[in-house]
């Protein structure tokens, strides 16, 4: 296990693995999103309370899920940075932040577009909405912090500490609908008894959420590969690949 | 078909949500591809500069 971990931590091995995986992930992503969104728009039945407006769920819930998932990846990477000074983990955290921020924005925007017809308001300072907005600010703060420190090793450490402190917000977002009386509806999928949503509505949602997750990996791997060759442009393996024109 | 686009009267909320999702995903992908192309072009320039004839 530990040897495997060390091997993957080498940027060269990571680059090779990402190179092999990426095309497959891209195809998988297109399939999941294509089928998920198609089923969500055309096949899933109309909701008896919300009519057709509920179909926003097929982009809203996956982006909200991704906003938290990407943060957890960043937090995990930050731990690796602090404990083992793993450079690759620092790169993954760095390139993940803008992706996470953009999907946090998307979760807020689609939520707003869903809230207007259903709750009669674009915005409400309730616990779920506010904690998700704080997540957006944490992402922005994280990126600003990285941009403001020139020394790579202190940048990696400071950013990792910020990411780990910010992780307290994730359970707050998740449990906000149980802890406080919110306008936002409680969980319908991520709960311990059976989901309170019909399979014909649930399946497109799961496919879409999985598609969003794979999309993150496609973009994250591409950006990580870019930063790896940029940082290691002097190393033999990168130079060899440039010369042979196979980056 | 026009019934589909009307989304039961919620078209003004449903379609912008899907359009915004498309824009966010396309922008993420575009920026990643652009950065990668830029870096590769720069690395190629550098190596050709350092070792002419290669």
Coordinates of C-alpha atoms in Angstrom, one line a residue:
Chain A
X1 CA 0.0 0.0 0.0
X2 CA 2.7 2.4 1.1
X3 CA 4.9 1.6 -1.9
X4 CA 2.0 2.0 -4.3
X5 CA 1.4 5.4 -2.6
X6 CA 4.9 6.5 -3.1
X7 CA 4.9 5.4 -6.7
X8 CA 1.8 7.4 -7.4
X9 CA 3.3 10.4 -5.6
X10 CA 6.1 10.6 -8.1
X11 CA 5.0 13.1 -10.6
X12 CA 6.3 11.1 -13.5
X13 CA 4.2 8.1 -12.7
X14 CA 1.2 10.2 -12.0
X15 CA 1.6 11.9 -15.4
X16 CA 1.7 8.5 -17.1
X17 CA -1.3 7.2 -15.2
X18 CA -3.4 10.4 -15.9
X19 CA -2.4 10.2 -19.5
X20 CA -3.8 6.7 -19.8
X21 CA -7.0 7.3 -17.7
X22 CA -8.0 10.7 -19.2
X23 CA -9.5 9.6 -22.5
X24 CA -11.6 6.9 -20.8
X25 CA -12.8 9.3 -18.1
X26 CA -13.7 11.8 -20.8
X27 CA -15.9 9.2 -22.6
X28 CA -17.4 8.0 -19.3
X29 CA -18.2 11.7 -18.4
X30 CA -19.9 12.4 -21.7
X31 CA -22.0 9.2 -21.4
X32 CA -23.1 9.8 -17.8
X33 CA -23.9 13.5 -18.4
X34 CA -25.6 12.7 -21.7
X35 CA -27.8 9.9 -20.4
X36 CA -28.4 11.6 -17.0
X37 CA -29.5 14.9 -18.4
X38 CA -31.6 13.3 -21.2
X39 CA -33.4 11.1 -18.7
X40 CA -33.8 14.1 -16.4
X41 CA -35.3 16.3 -19.0
X42 CA -37.4 13.9 -21.1
X43 CA -38.1 10.7 -19.2
X44 CA -38.4 11.6 -15.5
X45 CA -42.1 12.3 -14.6
X46 CA -43.4 15.7 -13.7
X47 CA -43.3 16.4 -9.9
X48 CA -46.8 16.5 -8.4
X49 CA -46.0 19.5 -6.2
X50 CA -43.4 21.4 -8.1
X51 CA -44.4 20.7 -11.7
X52 CA -41.6 20.9 -14.2
X53 CA -39.5 23.4 -12.2
X54 CA -38.1 20.5 -10.1
X55 CA -36.0 19.5 -13.1
X56 CA -33.4 22.1 -12.0
X57 CA -32.5 19.4 -9.4
X58 CA -30.5 17.6 -12.2
X59 CA -28.0 20.4 -12.3
X60 CA -28.4 21.9 -8.9
X61 CA -27.8 18.9 -6.6
X62 CA -24.8 17.6 -8.7
X63 CA -23.1 21.0 -8.6
X64 CA -23.8 21.3 -4.8
X65 CA -22.4 17.8 -4.3
X66 CA -19.3 18.6 -6.4
X67 CA -18.7 21.9 -4.5
X68 CA -18.3 19.8 -1.3
X69 CA -16.6 16.8 -2.9
X70 CA -13.9 19.0 -4.5
X71 CA -13.3 20.7 -1.1
X72 CA -12.9 17.3 0.5
X73 CA -10.3 16.4 -2.1
X74 CA -8.5 19.7 -1.4
X75 CA -8.6 19.0 2.3
X76 CA -7.2 15.5 1.9
X77 CA -4.4 16.8 -0.4
X78 CA -3.6 19.5 2.2
X79 CA -3.2 16.8 4.8
X80 CA -0.7 15.0 2.5
X81 CA 1.1 18.3 2.0
X82 CA 1.4 19.0 5.7
X83 CA 2.4 15.5 6.8
X84 CA 4.5 14.3 3.9
X85 CA 5.2 17.6 2.0
X86 CA 3.9 15.8 -1.0
X87 CA 4.3 18.2 -4.0
X88 CA 1.8 16.4 -6.2
X89 CA -0.9 16.9 -3.6
X90 CA -0.2 20.6 -3.5
X91 CA -0.6 20.8 -7.3
X92 CA -3.9 18.9 -7.1
X93 CA -5.2 21.2 -4.4
X94 CA -4.1 24.3 -6.3
X95 CA -5.8 23.3 -9.6
X96 CA -8.9 22.1 -7.8
X97 CA -9.8 25.4 -6.1
X98 CA -11.1 27.3 -9.2
X99 CA -13.1 24.2 -10.3
X100 CA -14.7 23.9 -6.8
X101 CA -15.4 27.6 -6.7
X102 CA -17.1 27.6 -10.1
X103 CA -19.4 24.7 -9.1
X104 CA -20.1 26.4 -5.7
X105 CA -21.2 29.5 -7.7
X106 CA -23.3 27.2 -10.0
X107 CA -25.0 25.6 -7.0
X108 CA -25.9 29.0 -5.6
X109 CA -27.1 30.3 -9.0
X110 CA -29.2 27.3 -9.9
X111 CA -30.6 27.3 -6.3
X112 CA -31.5 30.9 -6.7
X113 CA -33.3 30.1 -10.1
X114 CA -35.1 27.3 -8.3
X115 CA -35.9 29.3 -5.2
X116 CA -37.6 32.1 -7.0
X117 CA -40.6 30.1 -8.4
X118 CA -40.8 27.7 -5.4
X119 CA -40.1 29.9 -2.4
X120 CA -40.9 33.3 -4.0
X121 CA -37.4 34.7 -3.4
X122 CA -34.0 34.6 -5.1
X123 CA -32.2 34.6 -1.8
X124 CA -32.8 33.9 1.8
X125 CA -30.2 34.0 4.6
X126 CA -31.0 30.5 5.8
X127 CA -28.4 28.1 7.1
X128 CA -28.0 26.0 4.0
X129 CA -27.7 28.9 1.6
X130 CA -25.4 31.0 3.9
X131 CA -23.0 28.1 4.6
X132 CA -22.8 27.4 0.9
X133 CA -22.0 31.1 0.3
X134 CA -19.3 30.8 3.0
X135 CA -17.8 27.9 1.0
X136 CA -17.5 30.1 -2.0
X137 CA -15.7 32.7 0.1
X138 CA -13.4 30.1 1.5
X139 CA -12.5 29.0 -2.1
X140 CA -11.9 32.6 -3.1
X141 CA -9.8 33.2 0.0
X142 CA -7.8 30.1 -0.7
X143 CA -7.0 31.2 -4.2
X144 CA -6.2 34.7 -3.0
X145 CA -3.8 33.3 -0.4
X146 CA -2.0 31.2 -2.9
X147 CA -1.7 34.2 -5.3
X148 CA -0.2 36.3 -2.5
X149 CA 2.7 34.1 -1.4
X150 CA 5.7 33.8 -3.7
X151 CA 7.8 31.2 -1.9
X152 CA 6.5 27.8 -3.1
X153 CA 7.0 25.8 0.2
X154 CA 5.4 28.5 2.5
X155 CA 2.6 28.9 -0.1
X156 CA 1.9 25.2 0.0
X157 CA 1.9 25.1 3.8
X158 CA -0.2 28.2 4.4
X159 CA -2.7 27.1 1.7
X160 CA -3.0 23.6 3.3
X161 CA -3.6 25.1 6.7
X162 CA -6.4 27.3 5.4
X163 CA -8.0 24.4 3.5
X164 CA -7.9 22.2 6.6
X165 CA -9.4 25.0 8.9
X166 CA -12.1 25.6 6.3
X167 CA -13.2 21.9 6.3
X168 CA -15.4 22.6 9.4
X169 CA -17.8 24.3 7.0
X170 CA -18.5 21.1 5.1
X171 CA -20.4 19.2 7.8
X172 CA -22.2 22.5 8.6
X173 CA -23.4 22.7 5.0
X174 CA -24.4 19.1 5.0
X175 CA -26.3 19.0 8.3
X176 CA -27.6 22.6 8.2
X177 CA -31.0 21.4 7.1
X178 CA -31.3 19.2 10.2
X179 CA -29.7 21.5 12.7
X180 CA -31.7 24.6 11.9
X181 CA -35.1 25.4 10.6
X182 CA -34.3 26.2 7.0
X183 CA -36.3 27.1 4.0
X184 CA -34.2 24.6 2.1
X185 CA -35.7 21.2 2.0
X186 CA -34.0 18.4 4.0
X187 CA -31.9 15.7 2.5
X188 CA -33.7 13.3 0.2
X189 CA -30.8 11.1 -1.0
X190 CA -27.9 11.2 1.5
X191 CA -29.7 9.8 4.5
X192 CA -29.5 6.6 6.2
X193 CA -33.0 5.2 5.6
X194 CA -34.3 4.7 2.1
X195 CA -34.3 7.8 -0.2
X196 CA -37.6 9.6 -0.4
X197 CA -37.5 10.0 -4.1
X198 CA -38.9 7.8 -6.8
X199 CA -36.3 5.6 -8.8
X200 CA -37.4 7.2 -12.1
X201 CA -36.4 10.6 -10.7
X202 CA -33.4 9.3 -8.7
X203 CA -31.6 7.4 -11.4
X204 CA -31.0 10.5 -13.7
X205 CA -29.9 12.4 -10.6
X206 CA -27.3 9.8 -9.7
X207 CA -26.1 9.6 -13.2
X208 CA -25.8 13.3 -13.5
X209 CA -24.0 13.6 -10.1
X210 CA -21.6 10.9 -11.1
X211 CA -21.1 12.7 -14.5
X212 CA -20.2 15.9 -12.7
X213 CA -17.7 14.1 -10.5
X214 CA -16.0 12.5 -13.4
X215 CA -16.0 15.9 -15.2
X216 CA -14.0 17.2 -12.2
X217 CA -11.5 14.5 -12.5
X218 CA -11.1 15.1 -16.3
X219 CA -10.4 18.8 -15.8
X220 CA -8.3 18.3 -12.6
X221 CA -6.1 15.7 -14.2
X222 CA -5.6 17.9 -17.3
X223 CA -4.6 20.9 -15.2
X224 CA -2.4 18.8 -12.9
X225 CA -0.5 17.4 -15.9
X226 CA 0.0 20.9 -17.2
X227 CA 1.4 22.2 -13.9
X228 CA 3.6 19.1 -13.5
X229 CA 5.4 19.6 -16.9
X230 CA 5.6 23.3 -16.2
X231 CA 7.3 22.8 -12.8
X232 CA 9.5 20.0 -14.0
X233 CA 10.4 21.4 -17.4
X234 CA 14.1 20.9 -16.6
X235 CA 13.8 17.2 -15.8
X236 CA 15.0 14.5 -18.2
X237 CA 11.7 12.8 -18.7
X238 CA 9.8 16.1 -19.6
X239 CA 12.6 17.1 -22.0
X240 CA 12.5 13.7 -23.6
X241 CA 8.8 13.9 -24.1
X242 CA 8.9 17.4 -25.5
X243 CA 11.6 16.3 -28.0
X244 CA 9.5 13.3 -29.0
X245 CA 6.4 15.5 -29.1
X246 CA 4.3 13.3 -26.8
X247 CA 3.1 15.4 -23.9
Chain B
X1 CA -42.2 20.1 -28.6
X2 CA -43.2 23.7 -27.7
X3 CA -44.8 22.2 -24.6
X4 CA -41.4 20.7 -23.7
X5 CA -39.7 24.1 -24.1
X6 CA -42.4 25.8 -22.0
X7 CA -41.5 23.5 -19.0
X8 CA -45.0 23.9 -17.6
X9 CA -44.5 27.7 -17.3
X10 CA -41.1 27.4 -15.6
X11 CA -39.0 27.9 -18.7
X12 CA -37.6 31.1 -17.4
X13 CA -36.0 29.2 -14.5
X14 CA -35.3 25.8 -15.9
X15 CA -33.4 26.8 -19.1
X16 CA -31.2 29.4 -17.6
X17 CA -30.1 26.8 -15.0
X18 CA -29.1 24.3 -17.7
X19 CA -27.5 27.1 -19.8
X20 CA -25.5 28.3 -16.9
X21 CA -24.4 24.8 -16.1
X22 CA -23.2 24.4 -19.7
X23 CA -21.3 27.7 -19.6
X24 CA -19.5 26.8 -16.3
X25 CA -18.5 23.4 -17.6
X26 CA -17.4 24.7 -21.0
X27 CA -15.4 27.5 -19.3
X28 CA -13.6 25.0 -17.0
X29 CA -12.8 22.8 -20.0
X30 CA -11.7 25.7 -22.2
X31 CA -9.4 27.3 -19.6
X32 CA -7.8 23.9 -18.9
X33 CA -7.2 23.2 -22.6
X34 CA -5.9 26.7 -23.3
X35 CA -3.5 26.6 -20.4
X36 CA -2.2 23.2 -21.4
X37 CA -1.6 24.4 -25.0
X38 CA 0.1 27.5 -23.9
X39 CA 2.5 25.7 -21.6
X40 CA 3.4 23.0 -24.2
X41 CA 4.1 25.7 -26.8
X42 CA 6.3 27.6 -24.3
X43 CA 8.2 24.4 -23.4
X44 CA 8.8 23.6 -27.0
X45 CA 10.0 27.1 -27.7
X46 CA 12.4 26.9 -24.7
X47 CA 13.9 23.6 -25.7
X48 CA 14.4 24.7 -29.3
X49 CA 16.0 27.8 -28.1
X50 CA 18.4 26.1 -25.8
X51 CA 19.3 23.3 -28.3
X52 CA 19.1 24.6 -31.8
X53 CA 19.1 21.9 -34.4
X54 CA 16.8 19.7 -32.4

